[in-house]
Amino acid sequence: MPSVDYSVIPRHVRKAYKSQLEHALSFDYSDTETNELVTLATSKSQSDEPSVRSECFAILAEIAKRTIGLEAYPVQLLGAMLIADGNIAEMRTGEGKTL
């Protein structure tokens, strides 16, 4: 599992999202077909439960890796989680907002 430099993230955000992000990064979908992952992500995307939502982001990161060959970094997943919860996430140029 990749390590995350939480020191650059404000303390209240770090506390709220650290376990969610670590949960998302712990999934392994190497044996699952891409079409199955799309279906699974679609079904989980409407959940408000943090563990289900973090799994959805992990699935989407795996789909991106398989289809366009780009691997999501932890800071990108964290930014996506923040935005999905209605917060503002500021990322510098080159940090992968497009992915």
PDB file of C-alpha atoms in Angstrom:
ATOM      1  CA  MET A   1       0.000   0.000   0.000  1.00  0.00           C
ATOM      2  CA  PRO A   2       1.427   3.440  -0.933  1.00  0.00           C
ATOM      3  CA  SER A   3       2.196   5.753   1.947  1.00  0.00           C
ATOM      4  CA  VAL A   4       0.527   9.139   2.218  1.00  0.00           C
ATOM      5  CA  ASP A   5       2.210  12.303   3.487  1.00  0.00           C
ATOM      6  CA  TYR A   6      -0.552  13.480   5.790  1.00  0.00           C
ATOM      7  CA  SER A   7       1.550  16.354   7.134  1.00  0.00           C
ATOM      8  CA  VAL A   8       0.565  18.596   4.205  1.00  0.00           C
ATOM      9  CA  ILE A   9      -3.152  18.092   4.861  1.00  0.00           C
ATOM     10  CA  PRO A  10      -4.897  20.247   7.510  1.00  0.00           C
ATOM     11  CA  ARG A  11      -5.382  18.401  10.803  1.00  0.00           C
ATOM     12  CA  HIS A  12      -9.208  18.348  10.748  1.00  0.00           C
ATOM     13  CA  VAL A  13      -9.227  16.959   7.194  1.00  0.00           C
ATOM     14  CA  ARG A  14      -6.513  14.467   8.050  1.00  0.00           C
ATOM     15  CA  LYS A  15      -8.495  13.167  10.993  1.00  0.00           C
ATOM     16  CA  ALA A  16     -11.746  12.914   9.038  1.00  0.00           C
ATOM     17  CA  TYR A  17     -10.388  11.191   5.942  1.00  0.00           C
ATOM     18  CA  LYS A  18      -7.305   9.209   7.009  1.00  0.00           C
ATOM     19  CA  SER A  19      -9.130   5.977   7.797  1.00  0.00           C
ATOM     20  CA  GLN A  20     -11.300   6.303   4.694  1.00  0.00           C
ATOM     21  CA  LEU A  21      -8.267   6.741   2.457  1.00  0.00           C
ATOM     22  CA  GLU A  22      -6.369   3.865   4.042  1.00  0.00           C
ATOM     23  CA  HIS A  23      -9.466   1.697   3.641  1.00  0.00           C
ATOM     24  CA  ALA A  24      -9.697   2.628  -0.054  1.00  0.00           C
ATOM     25  CA  LEU A  25      -6.035   1.842  -0.651  1.00  0.00           C
ATOM     26  CA  SER A  26      -6.306  -1.599   0.946  1.00  0.00           C
ATOM     27  CA  PHE A  27      -8.520  -3.193  -1.736  1.00  0.00           C
ATOM     28  CA  ASP A  28      -7.143  -5.600  -4.346  1.00  0.00           C
ATOM     29  CA  TYR A  29      -9.265  -6.131  -7.451  1.00  0.00           C
ATOM     30  CA  SER A  30      -6.693  -7.910  -9.612  1.00  0.00           C
ATOM     31  CA  ASP A  31      -8.905 -10.988 -10.099  1.00  0.00           C
ATOM     32  CA  THR A  32     -12.056  -9.063 -11.040  1.00  0.00           C
ATOM     33  CA  GLU A  33     -13.050  -8.277 -14.626  1.00  0.00           C
ATOM     34  CA  THR A  34     -13.275  -4.588 -15.566  1.00  0.00           C
ATOM     35  CA  ASN A  35     -16.958  -4.808 -16.561  1.00  0.00           C
ATOM     36  CA  GLU A  36     -17.768  -6.286 -13.154  1.00  0.00           C
ATOM     37  CA  LEU A  37     -15.892  -3.414 -11.501  1.00  0.00           C
ATOM     38  CA  VAL A  38     -17.921  -0.840 -13.430  1.00  0.00           C
ATOM     39  CA  THR A  39     -21.150  -2.492 -12.284  1.00  0.00           C
ATOM     40  CA  LEU A  40     -19.903  -2.674  -8.692  1.00  0.00           C
ATOM     41  CA  ALA A  41     -18.811   0.987  -8.661  1.00  0.00           C
ATOM     42  CA  THR A  42     -22.153   2.078 -10.090  1.00  0.00           C
ATOM     43  CA  SER A  43     -24.070   0.194  -7.413  1.00  0.00           C
ATOM     44  CA  LYS A  44     -21.901   1.553  -4.568  1.00  0.00           C
ATOM     45  CA  SER A  45     -21.689   5.152  -5.790  1.00  0.00           C
ATOM     46  CA  GLN A  46     -24.961   6.253  -4.177  1.00  0.00           C
ATOM     47  CA  SER A  47     -24.007   5.164  -0.660  1.00  0.00           C
ATOM     48  CA  ASP A  48     -23.324   7.672   2.101  1.00  0.00           C
ATOM     49  CA  GLU A  49     -21.470   5.149   4.250  1.00  0.00           C
ATOM     50  CA  PRO A  50     -17.741   6.049   4.371  1.00  0.00           C
ATOM     51  CA  SER A  51     -16.437   2.489   3.969  1.00  0.00           C
ATOM     52  CA  VAL A  52     -18.652   1.853   0.934  1.00  0.00           C
ATOM     53  CA  ARG A  53     -17.756   5.204  -0.601  1.00  0.00           C
ATOM     54  CA  SER A  54     -14.030   4.606  -0.102  1.00  0.00           C
ATOM     55  CA  GLU A  55     -14.400   1.215  -1.762  1.00  0.00           C
ATOM     56  CA  CYS A  56     -16.103   2.938  -4.694  1.00  0.00           C
ATOM     57  CA  PHE A  57     -13.111   5.270  -5.098  1.00  0.00           C
ATOM     58  CA  ALA A  58     -10.746   2.296  -4.939  1.00  0.00           C
ATOM     59  CA  ILE A  59     -12.754   0.593  -7.679  1.00  0.00           C
ATOM     60  CA  LEU A  60     -12.703   3.720  -9.854  1.00  0.00           C
ATOM     61  CA  ALA A  61      -8.937   4.019  -9.395  1.00  0.00           C
ATOM     62  CA  GLU A  62      -8.534   0.402 -10.537  1.00  0.00           C
ATOM     63  CA  ILE A  63     -10.777   1.011 -13.568  1.00  0.00           C
ATOM     64  CA  ALA A  64      -8.698   4.069 -14.539  1.00  0.00           C
ATOM     65  CA  LYS A  65      -5.505   2.061 -14.217  1.00  0.00           C
ATOM     66  CA  ARG A  66      -6.846  -0.678 -16.483  1.00  0.00           C
ATOM     67  CA  THR A  67      -8.545   1.464 -19.116  1.00  0.00           C
ATOM     68  CA  ILE A  68      -6.328   4.517 -19.534  1.00  0.00           C
ATOM     69  CA  GLY A  69      -3.176   3.283 -17.831  1.00  0.00           C
ATOM     70  CA  LEU A  70      -3.008   6.009 -15.172  1.00  0.00           C
ATOM     71  CA  GLU A  71      -2.657   5.113 -11.522  1.00  0.00           C
ATOM     72  CA  ALA A  72      -4.369   7.368  -8.974  1.00  0.00           C
ATOM     73  CA  TYR A  73      -2.141   8.641  -6.194  1.00  0.00           C
ATOM     74  CA  PRO A  74      -3.450   8.805  -2.623  1.00  0.00           C
ATOM     75  CA  VAL A  75      -3.655  12.608  -2.749  1.00  0.00           C
ATOM     76  CA  GLN A  76      -5.912  12.324  -5.820  1.00  0.00           C
ATOM     77  CA  LEU A  77      -8.217   9.899  -4.033  1.00  0.00           C
ATOM     78  CA  LEU A  78      -8.298  12.171  -1.006  1.00  0.00           C
ATOM     79  CA  GLY A  79      -9.200  15.149  -3.195  1.00  0.00           C
ATOM     80  CA  ALA A  80     -12.001  13.132  -4.810  1.00  0.00           C
ATOM     81  CA  MET A  81     -13.359  12.112  -1.403  1.00  0.00           C
ATOM     82  CA  LEU A  82     -13.329  15.725  -0.232  1.00  0.00           C
ATOM     83  CA  ILE A  83     -15.174  16.932  -3.330  1.00  0.00           C
ATOM     84  CA  ALA A  84     -17.719  14.108  -3.122  1.00  0.00           C
ATOM     85  CA  ASP A  85     -18.557  15.252   0.407  1.00  0.00           C
ATOM     86  CA  GLY A  86     -19.243  18.790  -0.849  1.00  0.00           C
ATOM     87  CA  ASN A  87     -15.949  20.322   0.280  1.00  0.00           C
ATOM     88  CA  ILE A  88     -13.463  22.356  -1.738  1.00  0.00           C
ATOM     89  CA  ALA A  89     -10.190  20.638  -2.577  1.00  0.00           C
ATOM     90  CA  GLU A  90      -7.329  22.805  -3.788  1.00  0.00           C
ATOM     91  CA  MET A  91      -4.604  20.985  -5.690  1.00  0.00           C
ATOM     92  CA  ARG A  92      -1.526  22.436  -7.316  1.00  0.00           C
ATOM     93  CA  THR A  93      -0.805  22.256 -11.025  1.00  0.00           C
ATOM     94  CA  GLY A  94       0.372  18.797 -12.026  1.00  0.00           C
ATOM     95  CA  GLU A  95      -1.241  16.884  -9.160  1.00  0.00           C
ATOM     96  CA  GLY A  96      -3.695  15.024 -11.354  1.00  0.00           C
ATOM     97  CA  LYS A  97      -7.030  16.781 -11.031  1.00  0.00           C
ATOM     98  CA  THR A  98      -8.062  15.604 -14.483  1.00  0.00           C
ATOM     99  CA  LEU A  99      -7.752  11.933 -13.573  1.00  0.00           C
TER     100      LEU A  99
END
